Every structure is written in C-alpha cells, then in structure tokens.
C-alpha cells in the first residue's frame, strides 16, 4: 500500500476590520512559529479563498498555533487563531484591529507634560538719603512625560516698593495656578480662595450578545463562538474577554473600543471531550454545546474514515492492477 501524504489544513472566509470588509488586493498571511506558511489575496467583499477554489494552506504537521496577519509575518494580527491545525478545510472569518488595512494606521498617543515654572521677583526701595534696589529672579522648569497629560504652572511675585521715612510698608502678592486634564485649581494667598473643577470620565465595555455557530459536533471538531462588545462610556477603554466552556477558560483575548462603539468578535474552540458543556463569553451565555460521535445529521467522521481506509486503498490497488494488465497485454 502506498502511503498518502497528509493534506494541509486549509482556510477561507471573510476578512474585516471595524465592521468593514478588507479592501480587494489585501494580502492575508498565515504564520506558525514566526514563519510564513502561506499567503492569499483578498477578493471582492473582503473574501479570501473559497470552499471550491484557492485557500490559505498550512502544513498539518505544524505543532504550533497558527496566527493570521496583514501583508507580513509581523503585520496587524487577527483576533482569530488556530491552536491545533489538522487536515481539514475550515471556513474562518478573520477580524483585524481598526486601521489594519490602511497605510497609516491610527495610533493613540497619550503624552503627559508637567511643567512647573516659578518666578519670584522682589523689589525693595529704601529712601533716606540713598536708594537701594534688589531684584532676584528664580526660574525652575521641569518637564516630565508619563501616560497622562499634566501642566502645572506656579508664579509667585512678591512686589514691594519699600519706603523708609520713619515707617516701612511691604506688599506681597503670590499667585499659583495648576492645570491638568481633569481638575483645574487656582489659589491666591492674599484672598485664601481655591477653586477646583473636575469632569468625571467613565468607560464601560459590555457583552451584548453571544452565540454558537453549531450546538452539536463530533469530537475534535471546531466550533465558532460569536459575540458583540459595546463601549457604553464616554472614553476609549480596553478589556480582556474570556471564552468559558464548562468550568474551563478556553481562551482570553484583549480588545480596545472607542467610546460609544460596538465590535463583533469571534472565538474558535476545538471540542476534544464528549458531553454537554455550557458556553459563555464573559458572563454572557452563548448556549450549550453537545459533543458526541454524531456530528449533527451527517456522520462526516465515519464517512471520511470509510473513504480513507476502504475506498481509497481499493481504488489504488485497482489502478495498479489495471496498469499491470495493460503493460503485460492482458
């Protein structure tokens, strides 16, 4: 019997970012162990490959998680991965981060600048038979960059024309102002008055829905768990979202959403154990998954085994015998 090579694991589906399909001509790259396995160009409506045509192929012998990127092995990465590639054809929709398909991706930069400036001026005038003037100026500036923006400016100006004619008068005024992105305060020593204004900024990401693409599969088959995230706050926020299958945390991904926006996400899970398992994304239920030998209405596992171990060997033996018969003239 002639050993047949194990076919590759093949992928096709739709690539999108921020709810919009990938532009035609975008290159999707499959990567394992940091090495490019294959690449494919996106067609119309964000589709890469098809069930009956070209696909994105990965060697089934790869014992590593497969990730999907744009253009290069270190380009923007899709949320979806395949932790256990096997010799099967999978429809896998890929969701990339915002800006993954543009030449200049949007970058959020937070810069904090803290500037403290103190200026102190003192002028004294003394009159008897002579005039004396003393002026001192001190300036200190410090700039510090962190993850928030803060600017602090302090100005102290003691000004005093001092005239000695048997009595002395001194006037001192000092003003301090401090400004940050949230609170603003002003303080004047002479009036002992302080004003503070702060605007509360909140962000909250919730999971509005979750569902399974199939509720019954055979062991070692892949299911897709879809969910929708929504940021109901008024600031950009990041969160970690976990896929729970029974009591097991199957996967955890990080997501960032701008204020007021929603995003569709997807998890892939390979069912290895039989039984019934509640599936949830975060605290939101996606349904119950039944894993048994039936794999739904059509026993694809049994049919595939019959084809590989019965029909295929018989066809090969028949072809060999037929070739020998033709060669020897029977």
mmCIF file of C-alpha atoms in Angstrom:
data_model
loop_
_atom_site.group_PDB
_atom_site.id
_atom_site.type_symbol
_atom_site.label_atom_id
_atom_site.label_comp_id
_atom_site.label_asym_id
_atom_site.label_seq_id
_atom_site.Cartn_x
_atom_site.Cartn_y
_atom_site.Cartn_z
ATOM 1 C CA UNK A 1 0.000 0.000 0.000
ATOM 2 C CA UNK A 2 1.313 3.420 -0.913
ATOM 3 C CA UNK A 3 1.303 5.951 1.953
ATOM 4 C CA UNK A 4 -0.623 9.083 1.100
ATOM 5 C CA UNK A 5 0.664 12.497 2.218
ATOM 6 C CA UNK A 6 -1.463 14.244 4.825
ATOM 7 C CA UNK A 7 -3.327 17.118 3.172
ATOM 8 C CA UNK A 8 -2.765 20.622 4.572
ATOM 9 C CA UNK A 9 -5.157 22.479 6.816
ATOM 10 C CA UNK A 10 -6.965 24.992 4.586
ATOM 11 C CA UNK A 11 -8.794 28.226 5.420
ATOM 12 C CA UNK A 12 -11.183 30.540 3.603
ATOM 13 C CA UNK A 13 -13.668 33.177 4.682
ATOM 14 C CA UNK A 14 -14.121 36.941 5.045
ATOM 15 C CA UNK A 15 -11.535 39.389 6.413
ATOM 16 C CA UNK A 16 -12.782 42.577 8.057
ATOM 17 C CA UNK A 17 -11.767 45.363 10.406
ATOM 18 C CA UNK A 18 -14.077 47.621 12.408
ATOM 19 C CA UNK A 19 -17.102 46.099 10.663
ATOM 20 C CA UNK A 20 -15.836 46.892 7.136
ATOM 21 C CA UNK A 21 -14.556 44.220 4.685
ATOM 22 C CA UNK A 22 -10.890 44.178 3.732
ATOM 23 C CA UNK A 23 -10.073 46.071 0.504
ATOM 24 C CA UNK A 24 -9.602 43.979 -2.609
ATOM 25 C CA UNK A 25 -5.955 43.008 -3.069
ATOM 26 C CA UNK A 26 -5.113 42.930 0.658
ATOM 27 C CA UNK A 27 -2.646 40.126 1.447
ATOM 28 C CA UNK A 28 -3.521 37.728 4.292
ATOM 29 C CA UNK A 29 -0.542 35.779 5.680
ATOM 30 C CA UNK A 30 -0.692 32.565 7.755
ATOM 31 C CA UNK A 31 2.151 32.323 10.301
ATOM 32 C CA UNK A 32 3.335 29.494 12.605
ATOM 33 C CA UNK A 33 6.397 29.654 14.862
ATOM 34 C CA UNK A 34 7.137 33.100 13.425
ATOM 35 C CA UNK A 35 7.489 31.624 9.905
ATOM 36 C CA UNK A 36 5.241 32.414 6.947
ATOM 37 C CA UNK A 37 3.281 29.323 5.882
ATOM 38 C CA UNK A 38 1.184 30.726 3.032
ATOM 39 C CA UNK A 39 -0.449 33.928 1.788
ATOM 40 C CA UNK A 40 -3.542 34.785 -0.227
ATOM 41 C CA UNK A 41 -5.018 37.909 -1.798
ATOM 42 C CA UNK A 42 -8.436 39.221 -0.744
ATOM 43 C CA UNK A 43 -11.079 39.372 -3.469
ATOM 44 C CA UNK A 44 -14.340 41.291 -3.575
ATOM 45 C CA UNK A 45 -16.420 41.903 -0.432
ATOM 46 C CA UNK A 46 -13.444 41.031 1.785
ATOM 47 C CA UNK A 47 -13.439 37.342 0.812
ATOM 48 C CA UNK A 48 -10.199 35.393 0.840
ATOM 49 C CA UNK A 49 -10.305 31.998 -0.873
ATOM 50 C CA UNK A 50 -13.462 29.934 -1.312
ATOM 51 C CA UNK A 51 -14.834 26.494 -0.478
ATOM 52 C CA UNK A 52 -14.268 25.276 -4.033
ATOM 53 C CA UNK A 53 -11.284 27.402 -5.089
ATOM 54 C CA UNK A 54 -7.982 28.675 -3.780
ATOM 55 C CA UNK A 55 -7.420 28.578 0.000
ATOM 56 C CA UNK A 56 -4.892 29.632 2.604
ATOM 57 C CA UNK A 57 -2.941 26.445 3.381
ATOM 58 C CA UNK A 58 -0.919 25.430 6.450
ATOM 59 C CA UNK A 59 1.057 22.197 6.871
ATOM 60 C CA UNK A 60 -0.927 19.829 9.126
ATOM 61 C CA UNK A 61 2.326 18.638 10.743
ATOM 62 C CA UNK A 62 2.876 22.083 12.286
ATOM 63 C CA UNK A 63 2.678 21.582 16.037
ATOM 64 C CA UNK A 64 2.111 25.227 16.813
ATOM 65 C CA UNK A 65 -0.627 27.845 16.944
ATOM 66 C CA UNK A 66 -1.396 29.457 13.585
ATOM 67 C CA UNK A 67 -1.937 33.231 13.514
ATOM 68 C CA UNK A 68 -3.169 35.431 10.678
ATOM 69 C CA UNK A 69 -1.611 38.784 9.695
ATOM 70 C CA UNK A 70 -1.888 41.547 7.080
ATOM 71 C CA UNK A 71 0.923 41.750 4.459
ATOM 72 C CA UNK A 72 3.822 40.403 6.607
ATOM 73 C CA UNK A 73 4.524 37.958 9.443
ATOM 74 C CA UNK A 74 4.628 40.844 11.910
ATOM 75 C CA UNK A 75 1.757 42.837 10.389
ATOM 76 C CA UNK A 76 -1.553 43.510 12.193
ATOM 77 C CA UNK A 77 -2.872 40.241 13.674
ATOM 78 C CA UNK A 78 -6.430 38.920 13.536
ATOM 79 C CA UNK A 79 -8.311 38.074 16.727
ATOM 80 C CA UNK A 80 -8.812 34.515 15.491
ATOM 81 C CA UNK A 81 -6.116 31.805 15.727
ATOM 82 C CA UNK A 82 -5.912 28.037 15.202
ATOM 83 C CA UNK A 83 -4.160 26.342 18.110
ATOM 84 C CA UNK A 84 -4.374 22.824 16.643
ATOM 85 C CA UNK A 85 -4.322 22.703 12.812
ATOM 86 C CA UNK A 86 -5.458 19.377 11.332
ATOM 87 C CA UNK A 87 -6.049 18.126 7.818
ATOM 88 C CA UNK A 88 -9.406 19.792 7.221
ATOM 89 C CA UNK A 89 -10.960 22.688 5.351
ATOM 90 C CA UNK A 90 -12.251 25.414 7.674
ATOM 91 C CA UNK A 91 -14.353 28.477 6.982
ATOM 92 C CA UNK A 92 -12.726 31.083 9.229
ATOM 93 C CA UNK A 93 -13.815 34.726 9.252
ATOM 94 C CA UNK A 94 -10.944 36.980 10.362
ATOM 95 C CA UNK A 95 -11.415 40.164 12.399
ATOM 96 C CA UNK A 96 -8.466 42.585 12.365
ATOM 97 C CA UNK A 97 -7.957 45.671 14.559
ATOM 98 C CA UNK A 98 -9.018 49.118 13.377
ATOM 99 C CA UNK A 99 -6.708 50.611 10.761
ATOM 100 C CA UNK A 100 -5.137 47.251 9.833
ATOM 101 C CA UNK A 101 -5.872 47.795 6.123
ATOM 102 C CA UNK A 102 -4.686 51.409 5.829
ATOM 103 C CA UNK A 103 -1.141 52.589 5.100
ATOM 104 C CA UNK A 104 -1.118 54.814 8.148
ATOM 105 C CA UNK A 105 -2.893 53.051 10.982
ATOM 106 C CA UNK A 106 -4.475 55.163 13.646
ATOM 107 C CA UNK A 107 -2.289 55.489 16.683
ATOM 108 C CA UNK A 108 -3.490 56.667 20.022
ATOM 109 C CA UNK A 109 -0.805 58.646 21.786
ATOM 110 C CA UNK A 110 -1.080 59.910 25.266
ATOM 111 C CA UNK A 111 1.555 62.403 26.242
ATOM 112 C CA UNK A 112 1.923 63.929 29.608
ATOM 113 C CA UNK A 113 3.814 67.101 30.126
ATOM 114 C CA UNK A 114 4.309 68.504 33.519
ATOM 115 C CA UNK A 115 5.765 71.969 33.580
ATOM 116 C CA UNK A 116 6.423 73.870 36.709
ATOM 117 C CA UNK A 117 7.598 77.418 36.434
ATOM 118 C CA UNK A 118 8.209 79.605 39.414
ATOM 119 C CA UNK A 119 9.158 83.221 39.037
ATOM 120 C CA UNK A 120 9.918 85.253 42.074
ATOM 121 C CA UNK A 121 10.646 88.952 41.833
ATOM 122 C CA UNK A 122 11.380 91.087 44.811
ATOM 123 C CA UNK A 123 11.988 94.793 44.548
ATOM 124 C CA UNK A 124 12.787 96.906 47.538
ATOM 125 C CA UNK A 125 13.207 100.662 47.532
ATOM 126 C CA UNK A 126 14.606 102.325 50.578
ATOM 127 C CA UNK A 127 14.717 106.115 50.747
ATOM 128 C CA UNK A 128 16.598 108.188 53.302
ATOM 129 C CA UNK A 129 19.454 109.764 51.511
ATOM 130 C CA UNK A 130 20.055 106.813 49.148
ATOM 131 C CA UNK A 131 18.027 104.388 47.015
ATOM 132 C CA UNK A 132 18.691 100.622 47.039
ATOM 133 C CA UNK A 133 17.124 98.198 44.610
ATOM 134 C CA UNK A 134 17.404 94.391 44.873
ATOM 135 C CA UNK A 135 15.979 92.149 42.226
ATOM 136 C CA UNK A 136 16.081 88.333 42.289
ATOM 137 C CA UNK A 137 14.601 86.093 39.650
ATOM 138 C CA UNK A 138 14.448 82.322 40.037
ATOM 139 C CA UNK A 139 13.038 80.081 37.356
ATOM 140 C CA UNK A 140 12.687 76.343 37.646
ATOM 141 C CA UNK A 141 11.262 74.315 34.851
ATOM 142 C CA UNK A 142 10.736 70.563 34.921
ATOM 143 C CA UNK A 143 9.245 68.509 32.157
ATOM 144 C CA UNK A 144 8.104 65.001 32.777
ATOM 145 C CA UNK A 145 6.426 62.689 30.241
ATOM 146 C CA UNK A 146 4.213 59.891 31.516
ATOM 147 C CA UNK A 147 0.921 58.318 30.387
ATOM 148 C CA UNK A 148 -1.230 61.291 31.330
ATOM 149 C CA UNK A 149 -1.024 64.995 30.482
ATOM 150 C CA UNK A 150 -0.447 67.401 33.311
ATOM 151 C CA UNK A 151 0.720 71.012 33.175
ATOM 152 C CA UNK A 152 1.461 72.840 36.346
ATOM 153 C CA UNK A 153 2.480 76.455 36.406
ATOM 154 C CA UNK A 154 3.231 78.342 39.573
ATOM 155 C CA UNK A 155 4.054 82.008 39.583
ATOM 156 C CA UNK A 156 4.994 83.825 42.757
ATOM 157 C CA UNK A 157 5.547 87.548 42.522
ATOM 158 C CA UNK A 158 6.265 89.363 45.706
ATOM 159 C CA UNK A 159 6.446 93.008 44.736
ATOM 160 C CA UNK A 160 7.208 95.585 47.302
ATOM 161 C CA UNK A 161 8.177 99.147 46.974
ATOM 162 C CA UNK A 162 9.530 99.707 50.466
ATOM 163 C CA UNK A 163 9.964 103.293 51.547
ATOM 164 C CA UNK A 164 11.580 104.085 54.852
ATOM 165 C CA UNK A 165 10.591 107.545 56.105
ATOM 166 C CA UNK A 166 10.473 106.557 59.731
ATOM 167 C CA UNK A 167 7.999 103.730 58.795
ATOM 168 C CA UNK A 168 8.100 100.733 56.390
ATOM 169 C CA UNK A 169 5.353 99.364 54.113
ATOM 170 C CA UNK A 170 5.587 95.915 52.416
ATOM 171 C CA UNK A 171 3.126 94.456 49.923
ATOM 172 C CA UNK A 172 3.372 90.851 48.730
ATOM 173 C CA UNK A 173 1.177 89.162 46.153
ATOM 174 C CA UNK A 174 1.510 85.496 45.250
ATOM 175 C CA UNK A 175 -0.452 83.656 42.583
ATOM 176 C CA UNK A 176 -0.398 79.925 41.938
ATOM 177 C CA UNK A 177 -2.268 78.207 39.151
ATOM 178 C CA UNK A 178 -2.383 74.490 38.364
ATOM 179 C CA UNK A 179 -3.958 72.942 35.292
ATOM 180 C CA UNK A 180 -4.417 69.246 34.459
ATOM 181 C CA UNK A 181 -6.574 67.330 32.003
ATOM 182 C CA UNK A 182 -9.229 66.668 34.637
ATOM 183 C CA UNK A 183 -9.050 69.107 37.607
ATOM 184 C CA UNK A 184 -8.180 72.775 37.469
ATOM 185 C CA UNK A 185 -7.418 74.813 40.574
ATOM 186 C CA UNK A 186 -6.344 78.334 41.285
ATOM 187 C CA UNK A 187 -5.028 79.545 44.636
ATOM 188 C CA UNK A 188 -4.225 83.093 45.757
ATOM 189 C CA UNK A 189 -2.553 83.537 49.145
ATOM 190 C CA UNK A 190 -3.861 87.054 49.715
ATOM 191 C CA UNK A 191 -7.516 86.067 49.330
ATOM 192 C CA UNK A 192 -7.226 82.413 50.546
ATOM 193 C CA UNK A 193 -9.533 81.377 47.719
ATOM 194 C CA UNK A 194 -9.371 77.948 45.936
ATOM 195 C CA UNK A 195 -11.488 76.772 43.004
ATOM 196 C CA UNK A 196 -11.470 73.149 41.738
ATOM 197 C CA UNK A 197 -13.338 71.816 38.718
ATOM 198 C CA UNK A 198 -13.257 68.147 37.653
ATOM 199 C CA UNK A 199 -15.062 66.278 34.875
ATOM 200 C CA UNK A 200 -15.694 62.566 35.515
ATOM 201 C CA UNK A 201 -14.748 60.390 32.517
ATOM 202 C CA UNK A 202 -16.038 56.797 32.533
ATOM 203 C CA UNK A 203 -15.799 53.848 30.181
ATOM 204 C CA UNK A 204 -17.564 50.502 30.396
ATOM 205 C CA UNK A 205 -17.396 47.615 27.910
ATOM 206 C CA UNK A 206 -20.299 45.151 27.992
ATOM 207 C CA UNK A 207 -21.016 41.942 26.074
ATOM 208 C CA UNK A 208 -24.420 42.462 24.484
ATOM 209 C CA UNK A 209 -24.809 39.041 22.817
ATOM 210 C CA UNK A 210 -23.103 35.661 22.350
ATOM 211 C CA UNK A 211 -23.965 32.622 20.218
ATOM 212 C CA UNK A 212 -22.641 29.300 18.836
ATOM 213 C CA UNK A 213 -22.483 28.528 15.120
ATOM 214 C CA UNK A 214 -23.190 24.867 15.959
ATOM 215 C CA UNK A 215 -24.607 23.320 19.127
ATOM 216 C CA UNK A 216 -23.732 19.675 18.336
ATOM 217 C CA UNK A 217 -20.420 18.384 16.960
ATOM 218 C CA UNK A 218 -18.260 15.281 16.929
ATOM 219 C CA UNK A 219 -15.058 15.149 18.995
ATOM 220 C CA UNK A 220 -12.050 17.040 17.606
ATOM 221 C CA UNK A 221 -14.258 19.346 15.543
ATOM 222 C CA UNK A 222 -14.088 23.155 15.597
ATOM 223 C CA UNK A 223 -16.939 25.466 16.569
ATOM 224 C CA UNK A 224 -17.170 29.249 16.335
ATOM 225 C CA UNK A 225 -18.416 31.375 19.226
ATOM 226 C CA UNK A 226 -19.569 34.850 18.159
ATOM 227 C CA UNK A 227 -20.120 37.812 20.481
ATOM 228 C CA UNK A 228 -20.690 41.570 20.328
ATOM 229 C CA UNK A 229 -18.898 44.076 22.566
ATOM 230 C CA UNK A 230 -20.139 47.631 23.215
ATOM 231 C CA UNK A 231 -18.470 50.564 24.969
ATOM 232 C CA UNK A 232 -21.282 52.386 26.756
ATOM 233 C CA UNK A 233 -18.985 55.007 28.310
ATOM 234 C CA UNK A 234 -17.575 58.285 27.036
ATOM 235 C CA UNK A 235 -13.886 57.295 26.797
ATOM 236 C CA UNK A 236 -11.794 54.696 24.992
ATOM 237 C CA UNK A 237 -11.338 51.532 27.063
ATOM 238 C CA UNK A 238 -9.561 48.164 26.907
ATOM 239 C CA UNK A 239 -10.715 44.879 28.408
ATOM 240 C CA UNK A 240 -9.861 41.166 28.471
ATOM 241 C CA UNK A 241 -12.660 38.857 27.273
ATOM 242 C CA UNK A 242 -12.617 35.127 28.107
ATOM 243 C CA UNK A 243 -14.333 32.155 26.462
ATOM 244 C CA UNK A 244 -15.613 29.706 29.085
ATOM 245 C CA UNK A 245 -16.507 26.109 28.145
ATOM 246 C CA UNK A 246 -17.903 24.367 31.188
ATOM 247 C CA UNK A 247 -15.522 25.220 34.029
ATOM 248 C CA UNK A 248 -12.571 25.707 31.666
ATOM 249 C CA UNK A 249 -11.290 29.062 30.426
ATOM 250 C CA UNK A 250 -10.649 28.092 26.792
ATOM 251 C CA UNK A 251 -9.250 31.413 25.542
ATOM 252 C CA UNK A 252 -8.718 35.039 26.546
ATOM 253 C CA UNK A 253 -8.271 37.969 24.132
ATOM 254 C CA UNK A 254 -7.756 41.696 24.720
ATOM 255 C CA UNK A 255 -9.885 44.293 22.932
ATOM 256 C CA UNK A 256 -9.900 48.112 22.765
ATOM 257 C CA UNK A 257 -13.062 50.069 21.898
ATOM 258 C CA UNK A 258 -13.548 53.825 21.418
ATOM 259 C CA UNK A 259 -16.384 55.498 23.300
ATOM 260 C CA UNK A 260 -19.888 54.618 22.105
ATOM 261 C CA UNK A 261 -18.776 51.967 19.585
ATOM 262 C CA UNK A 262 -19.517 48.239 19.281
ATOM 263 C CA UNK A 263 -17.487 45.389 17.789
ATOM 264 C CA UNK A 264 -18.156 41.800 16.715
ATOM 265 C CA UNK A 265 -15.613 39.256 17.973
ATOM 266 C CA UNK A 266 -15.158 35.534 17.400
ATOM 267 C CA UNK A 267 -13.555 32.637 19.284
ATOM 268 C CA UNK A 268 -12.610 29.240 17.805
ATOM 269 C CA UNK A 269 -12.822 26.179 20.035
ATOM 270 C CA UNK A 270 -11.881 22.595 19.233
ATOM 271 C CA UNK A 271 -14.114 20.157 21.123
ATOM 272 C CA UNK A 272 -11.940 17.295 22.378
ATOM 273 C CA UNK A 273 -14.131 15.761 25.091
ATOM 274 C CA UNK A 274 -17.633 14.310 24.793
ATOM 275 C CA UNK A 275 -20.501 15.590 26.891
ATOM 276 C CA UNK A 276 -22.645 18.691 27.295
ATOM 277 C CA UNK A 277 -20.908 21.951 28.155
ATOM 278 C CA UNK A 278 -22.364 25.410 28.874
ATOM 279 C CA UNK A 279 -20.530 28.004 26.771
ATOM 280 C CA UNK A 280 -20.263 31.678 27.696
ATOM 281 C CA UNK A 281 -18.326 34.776 26.674
ATOM 282 C CA UNK A 282 -17.516 36.593 29.882
ATOM 283 C CA UNK A 283 -20.765 36.428 31.863
ATOM 284 C CA UNK A 284 -22.973 36.205 28.749
ATOM 285 C CA UNK A 285 -24.256 32.733 27.822
ATOM 286 C CA UNK A 286 -23.785 31.537 24.240
ATOM 287 C CA UNK A 287 -25.732 28.280 24.684
ATOM 288 C CA UNK A 288 -24.970 24.623 25.404
ATOM 289 C CA UNK A 289 -22.525 22.590 23.297
ATOM 290 C CA UNK A 290 -23.117 18.847 22.871
ATOM 291 C CA UNK A 291 -20.051 16.836 21.848
ATOM 292 C CA UNK A 292 -20.742 13.251 20.711
ATOM 293 C CA UNK A 293 -19.996 10.929 17.802
ATOM 294 C CA UNK A 294 -22.902 12.014 15.601
ATOM 295 C CA UNK A 295 -21.590 15.435 14.455
ATOM 296 C CA UNK A 296 -25.119 16.532 13.612
ATOM 297 C CA UNK A 297 -27.281 14.873 10.945
ATOM 298 C CA UNK A 298 -24.433 13.698 8.675
ATOM 299 C CA UNK A 299 -21.722 11.424 10.205
ATOM 300 C CA UNK A 300 -18.830 13.093 8.419
ATOM 301 C CA UNK A 301 -16.254 11.403 10.629
ATOM 302 C CA UNK A 302 -17.489 7.908 9.725
ATOM 303 C CA UNK A 303 -17.784 8.756 6.031
ATOM 304 C CA UNK A 304 -14.292 10.170 5.947
ATOM 305 C CA UNK A 305 -12.870 7.080 7.678
ATOM 306 C CA UNK A 306 -14.632 4.783 5.180
ATOM 307 C CA UNK A 307 -13.291 6.790 2.266
ATOM 308 C CA UNK A 308 -9.711 6.926 3.571
ATOM 309 C CA UNK A 309 -9.388 3.326 4.725
ATOM 310 C CA UNK A 310 -11.653 1.396 2.305
ATOM 311 C CA UNK A 311 -12.474 3.153 -0.953
ATOM 312 C CA UNK A 312 -9.150 4.916 -1.411
ATOM 313 C CA UNK A 313 -6.965 1.769 -0.930
ATOM 314 C CA UNK A 314 -9.282 -0.250 -3.207
ATOM 315 C CA UNK A 315 -9.058 2.431 -5.887
ATOM 316 C CA UNK A 316 -5.255 2.488 -5.640
ATOM 317 C CA UNK A 317 -4.982 -1.323 -5.873
ATOM 318 C CA UNK A 318 -7.360 -1.371 -8.835
ATOM 319 C CA UNK A 319 -5.327 1.288 -10.614
ATOM 320 C CA UNK A 320 -2.098 -0.665 -10.057
ATOM 321 C CA UNK A 321 -3.633 -3.932 -11.323
ATOM 322 C CA UNK A 322 -5.109 -2.167 -14.325
ATOM 323 C CA UNK A 323 -1.722 -0.658 -15.184
ATOM 324 C CA UNK A 324 -0.036 -4.080 -14.909
ATOM 325 C CA UNK A 325 -2.698 -5.664 -17.108
ATOM 326 C CA UNK A 326 -2.182 -3.048 -19.791
ATOM 327 C CA UNK A 327 1.601 -3.396 -19.534
ATOM 328 C CA UNK A 328 1.562 -7.184 -19.972
ATOM 329 C CA UNK A 329 -1.173 -7.094 -22.580
ATOM 330 C CA UNK A 330 -3.977 -8.807 -20.691
#
